[in-house]
Amino acid sequence: LLCHLSQLSTATFSVCRNKQRETMARNGWASNEGWEEKNWDAVTKQEQKKQELLVKASQNSDRIRQMVREVDQTRNMAGDTLNTLDEQSEQIKRMHGEYDKVEANLNFADRTIRGMESMWGSMKNWMTKAQAERARPPSAGAAEGARLDKASAARKAAGGAAAAVGDMRAGSRTVQEPKQYGDDWKGKLTKMEDQQDSDLDDLSRMVNDLKGMGKDMGYAIETQNTSLDRLGDRTDVIGSRLATSEKKIGKMLGR
């Protein structure tokens, strides 16, 4: 029985070896050395493709990070512009306040000139003094300042809400446990792809911030333009009143 099994195993090995030789001859592999050389070439090509994928992924990561840096710089510039607009609003408020003082002085001058023109004017001033005090119109500068402050407060509230949403999103990402990556090429590629996704999320958030800042700048500029138009109207009125007062004074002095 053992002799029979030995002969059967020898015959089976011989058949398998003959089939292997036929396969090698059909593919042009004259020996094991030729087969190993061709197999090594295929492995080398695969490794080259893997390295090319890693290089391309690294280049894409660098481009995305560069975009993130540029958008972040633009966002900082937009923030500086909004701060400058806030300073301009404060300047416009101060200008309206100065015009309030000029108008108050003109009102006093008009009453004084009227009292100097005739006795009836002096009597009228004395009789209407209390009424003039009660009927004094509200300060135009205070009203303009309230409008500018309201616009600034609304913009800052909207910006704060947007920042809070961004912080919540960022917090939801940081809560996740760090992912473990392998040391092979697949692990490296997966790590770079995940980092790209995170950078793209940051880029999208920054672009949304820029969009909101653009709207805020447009609203602030529109509010300031409206306030400057009112300031121009007040300038015309004050100029007309000054011209009238000068004519009255000149008439009194006999010019």
Coordinates of C-alpha atoms in Angstrom, one line a residue:
L1 CA 0.0 0.0 0.0
L2 CA 2.8 2.4 0.9
C3 CA 4.6 1.6 -2.3
H4 CA 1.4 2.3 -4.3
L5 CA 0.9 5.7 -2.6
S6 CA 4.5 6.6 -3.3
Q7 CA 4.1 5.9 -7.0
L8 CA 0.8 7.8 -7.2
S9 CA 2.4 10.9 -5.6
T10 CA 5.3 10.8 -7.9
A11 CA 3.0 10.7 -11.0
T12 CA 0.9 13.6 -9.7
F13 CA 4.0 15.8 -9.1
S14 CA 5.2 15.0 -12.6
V15 CA 1.9 16.0 -14.2
C16 CA 1.8 19.3 -12.3
R17 CA 5.4 20.1 -13.2
N18 CA 4.7 19.5 -16.9
K19 CA 1.7 21.8 -16.8
Q20 CA 3.9 24.6 -15.2
R21 CA 6.5 24.2 -17.9
E22 CA 3.8 24.5 -20.6
T23 CA 2.5 27.7 -19.0
M24 CA 5.9 29.2 -18.7
A25 CA 6.7 28.3 -22.4
R26 CA 3.4 29.7 -23.6
N27 CA 4.1 33.1 -21.9
G28 CA 7.7 33.3 -23.0
W29 CA 9.2 32.5 -19.6
A30 CA 12.0 30.2 -20.4
S31 CA 13.0 29.7 -16.7
N32 CA 12.2 30.7 -13.2
E33 CA 14.6 33.6 -13.6
G34 CA 12.5 35.1 -16.5
W35 CA 9.3 34.7 -14.5
E36 CA 10.8 36.5 -11.5
E37 CA 12.0 39.3 -13.7
K38 CA 8.6 39.9 -15.4
N39 CA 6.9 39.6 -12.0
W40 CA 9.3 42.2 -10.5
D41 CA 8.5 44.6 -13.4
A42 CA 4.8 44.4 -12.7
V43 CA 5.4 45.0 -9.0
T44 CA 7.6 48.0 -9.8
K45 CA 5.0 49.5 -12.0
Q46 CA 2.4 49.1 -9.2
E47 CA 4.7 50.8 -6.7
Q48 CA 5.3 53.6 -9.2
K49 CA 1.6 54.1 -9.5
K50 CA 1.2 54.1 -5.8
Q51 CA 3.9 56.8 -5.4
E52 CA 2.3 58.9 -8.2
L53 CA -1.0 58.8 -6.3
L54 CA 0.7 59.9 -3.1
V55 CA 2.5 62.7 -4.9
K56 CA -0.7 64.0 -6.5
A57 CA -2.5 63.8 -3.2
S58 CA 0.3 65.7 -1.5
Q59 CA 0.2 68.4 -4.3
N60 CA -3.6 68.7 -3.9
S61 CA -3.2 69.1 -0.2
D62 CA -0.7 71.9 -0.7
R63 CA -3.0 73.7 -3.1
I64 CA -5.9 73.5 -0.7
R65 CA -3.9 74.7 2.2
Q66 CA -2.7 77.6 0.1
M67 CA -6.3 78.5 -0.8
V68 CA -7.2 78.4 2.9
R69 CA -4.3 80.7 3.8
E70 CA -5.3 83.2 1.0
V71 CA -9.0 83.2 2.0
D72 CA -8.1 83.6 5.6
Q73 CA -6.0 86.7 4.7
T74 CA -8.9 88.1 2.7
R75 CA -11.2 87.5 5.7
N76 CA -8.8 89.4 8.0
M77 CA -8.7 92.3 5.5
A78 CA -12.5 92.3 5.4
G79 CA -12.6 92.4 9.2
D80 CA -10.2 95.4 9.1
T81 CA -12.5 97.1 6.6
L82 CA -15.5 96.6 8.9
N83 CA -13.6 98.2 11.8
T84 CA -12.8 101.1 9.5
L85 CA -16.4 101.5 8.6
D86 CA -17.3 101.5 12.3
E87 CA -14.8 104.3 12.9
Q88 CA -16.3 106.3 10.0
S89 CA -19.8 105.9 11.5
E90 CA -18.4 107.4 14.7
Q91 CA -17.0 110.3 12.7
I92 CA -20.3 110.9 11.0
K93 CA -22.1 110.9 14.4
R94 CA -19.7 113.5 15.7
M95 CA -20.3 115.6 12.6
H96 CA -24.0 115.5 13.2
G97 CA -23.4 116.5 16.8
E98 CA -21.4 119.5 15.7
Y99 CA -24.2 120.5 13.4
D100 CA -26.6 120.3 16.3
K101 CA -24.4 122.9 18.1
V102 CA -24.4 125.1 15.0
E103 CA -28.2 125.0 14.7
A104 CA -28.6 125.8 18.4
N105 CA -26.3 128.8 18.0
L106 CA -28.3 129.9 14.9
N107 CA -31.5 129.7 16.8
F108 CA -30.1 131.9 19.5
A109 CA -28.8 134.3 17.0
D110 CA -32.1 134.5 15.2
R111 CA -33.9 135.4 18.4
T112 CA -31.2 137.9 19.3
I113 CA -31.4 139.6 15.9
R114 CA -35.2 139.7 16.0
G115 CA -35.0 141.3 19.4
M116 CA -32.6 143.9 18.2
E117 CA -34.6 144.7 15.1
S118 CA -37.6 146.2 17.0
M119 CA -39.3 146.5 20.3
W120 CA -42.0 144.2 19.0
G121 CA -39.4 141.6 18.3
S122 CA -38.0 141.8 21.9
M123 CA -41.5 141.4 23.3
K124 CA -42.2 138.5 21.0
N125 CA -39.1 136.8 22.2
W126 CA -40.1 137.3 25.8
M127 CA -43.6 136.0 25.2
T128 CA -42.6 132.9 23.2
K129 CA -39.5 132.0 25.3
A130 CA -41.3 129.3 27.3
Q131 CA -43.1 128.0 24.3
A132 CA -39.9 127.8 22.2
E133 CA -38.3 125.8 25.0
R134 CA -41.1 123.3 25.1
A135 CA -41.4 123.0 21.3
R136 CA -37.7 122.5 20.8
P137 CA -37.3 119.8 18.1
P138 CA -35.4 116.7 19.0
S139 CA -31.7 116.7 18.1
A140 CA -31.1 115.5 14.5
G141 CA -27.6 114.4 15.4
A142 CA -29.0 112.2 18.1
A143 CA -31.4 110.6 15.7
E144 CA -28.7 110.0 13.1
G145 CA -26.5 108.5 15.8
A146 CA -29.2 106.2 16.9
R147 CA -29.7 105.0 13.3
L148 CA -26.0 104.3 12.9
D149 CA -25.7 102.6 16.2
K150 CA -28.7 100.4 15.4
A151 CA -27.2 99.4 12.0
S152 CA -23.8 98.6 13.7
A153 CA -25.5 96.6 16.5
A154 CA -27.5 94.6 14.0
R155 CA -24.4 93.8 11.9
K156 CA -22.4 92.7 15.0
A157 CA -25.3 90.6 16.2
A158 CA -25.5 88.8 12.8
G159 CA -21.7 88.4 12.8
G160 CA -21.8 86.9 16.4
A161 CA -24.5 84.4 15.4
A162 CA -22.6 83.3 12.4
A163 CA -19.4 82.9 14.5
A164 CA -21.3 80.9 17.0
V165 CA -22.6 78.5 14.3
G166 CA -19.0 78.2 13.0
D167 CA -17.7 77.4 16.5
M168 CA -20.4 74.8 16.9
R169 CA -19.5 73.1 13.6
A170 CA -15.8 73.3 14.5
G171 CA -16.5 71.8 17.9
S172 CA -18.5 69.0 16.5
R173 CA -15.5 68.0 14.4
T174 CA -13.0 68.3 17.2
V175 CA -15.1 66.1 19.5
Q176 CA -14.6 63.1 17.3
E177 CA -11.8 60.7 18.3
P178 CA -8.6 60.9 16.2
K179 CA -8.6 58.3 13.5
Q180 CA -5.9 55.8 13.3
Y181 CA -4.1 55.3 10.0
G182 CA -1.8 52.5 8.7
D183 CA 1.8 53.0 7.7
D184 CA 1.3 51.6 4.2
W185 CA 0.5 53.7 1.1
K186 CA -3.2 53.3 1.6
G187 CA -3.1 54.6 5.1
K188 CA -1.0 57.6 4.0
L189 CA -3.4 58.3 1.1
T190 CA -6.5 58.0 3.4
K191 CA -4.9 60.4 5.9
M192 CA -4.2 63.0 3.2
E193 CA -7.7 62.7 1.8
D194 CA -9.3 63.2 5.3
Q195 CA -7.1 66.2 5.9
Q196 CA -8.2 67.6 2.5
D197 CA -11.8 67.1 3.5
S198 CA -11.2 69.0 6.8
D199 CA -9.4 71.8 4.9
L200 CA -12.2 72.1 2.4
D201 CA -14.7 72.3 5.3
D202 CA -12.7 75.2 6.8
L203 CA -12.5 76.8 3.3
S204 CA -16.3 76.6 2.9
R205 CA -16.8 78.2 6.4
M206 CA -14.4 81.0 5.5
V207 CA -16.1 81.7 2.2
N208 CA -19.5 81.9 4.1
D209 CA -17.9 84.3 6.5
L210 CA -16.7 86.4 3.6
K211 CA -20.1 86.4 2.1
G212 CA -21.7 87.6 5.4
M213 CA -18.9 90.3 5.8
G214 CA -19.7 91.5 2.2
K215 CA -23.3 92.0 3.1
D216 CA -22.4 93.8 6.3
M217 CA -20.1 96.1 4.4
G218 CA -22.8 96.9 1.9
Y219 CA -25.3 97.6 4.6
A220 CA -22.9 99.8 6.6
I221 CA -21.9 101.8 3.5
E222 CA -25.6 102.2 2.5
T223 CA -26.4 103.5 6.0
Q224 CA -23.5 105.9 6.0
N225 CA -24.4 107.2 2.5
T226 CA -27.9 107.9 3.7
S227 CA -26.6 109.7 6.8
L228 CA -24.1 111.7 4.7
D229 CA -27.0 112.7 2.4
R230 CA -28.9 114.0 5.4
L231 CA -25.7 115.8 6.5
G232 CA -25.5 117.5 3.1
D233 CA -29.1 118.6 3.4
R234 CA -28.4 120.1 6.9
T235 CA -25.4 121.8 5.5
D236 CA -27.6 123.5 2.8
V237 CA -30.1 124.6 5.4
I238 CA -27.5 126.0 7.8
G239 CA -25.8 127.8 4.9
S240 CA -29.1 129.4 3.9
R241 CA -29.8 130.5 7.5
L242 CA -26.4 132.0 7.8
A243 CA -26.9 134.0 4.7
T244 CA -30.2 135.3 5.9
S245 CA -28.7 136.2 9.3
E246 CA -25.9 138.1 7.6
K247 CA -28.4 140.1 5.5
K248 CA -30.4 141.0 8.6
I249 CA -27.3 142.1 10.4
G250 CA -26.1 144.1 7.4
K251 CA -29.5 145.8 7.2
M252 CA -29.4 146.7 10.9
L253 CA -25.9 148.2 10.5
G254 CA -27.0 150.1 7.4
R255 CA -24.8 148.3 4.9

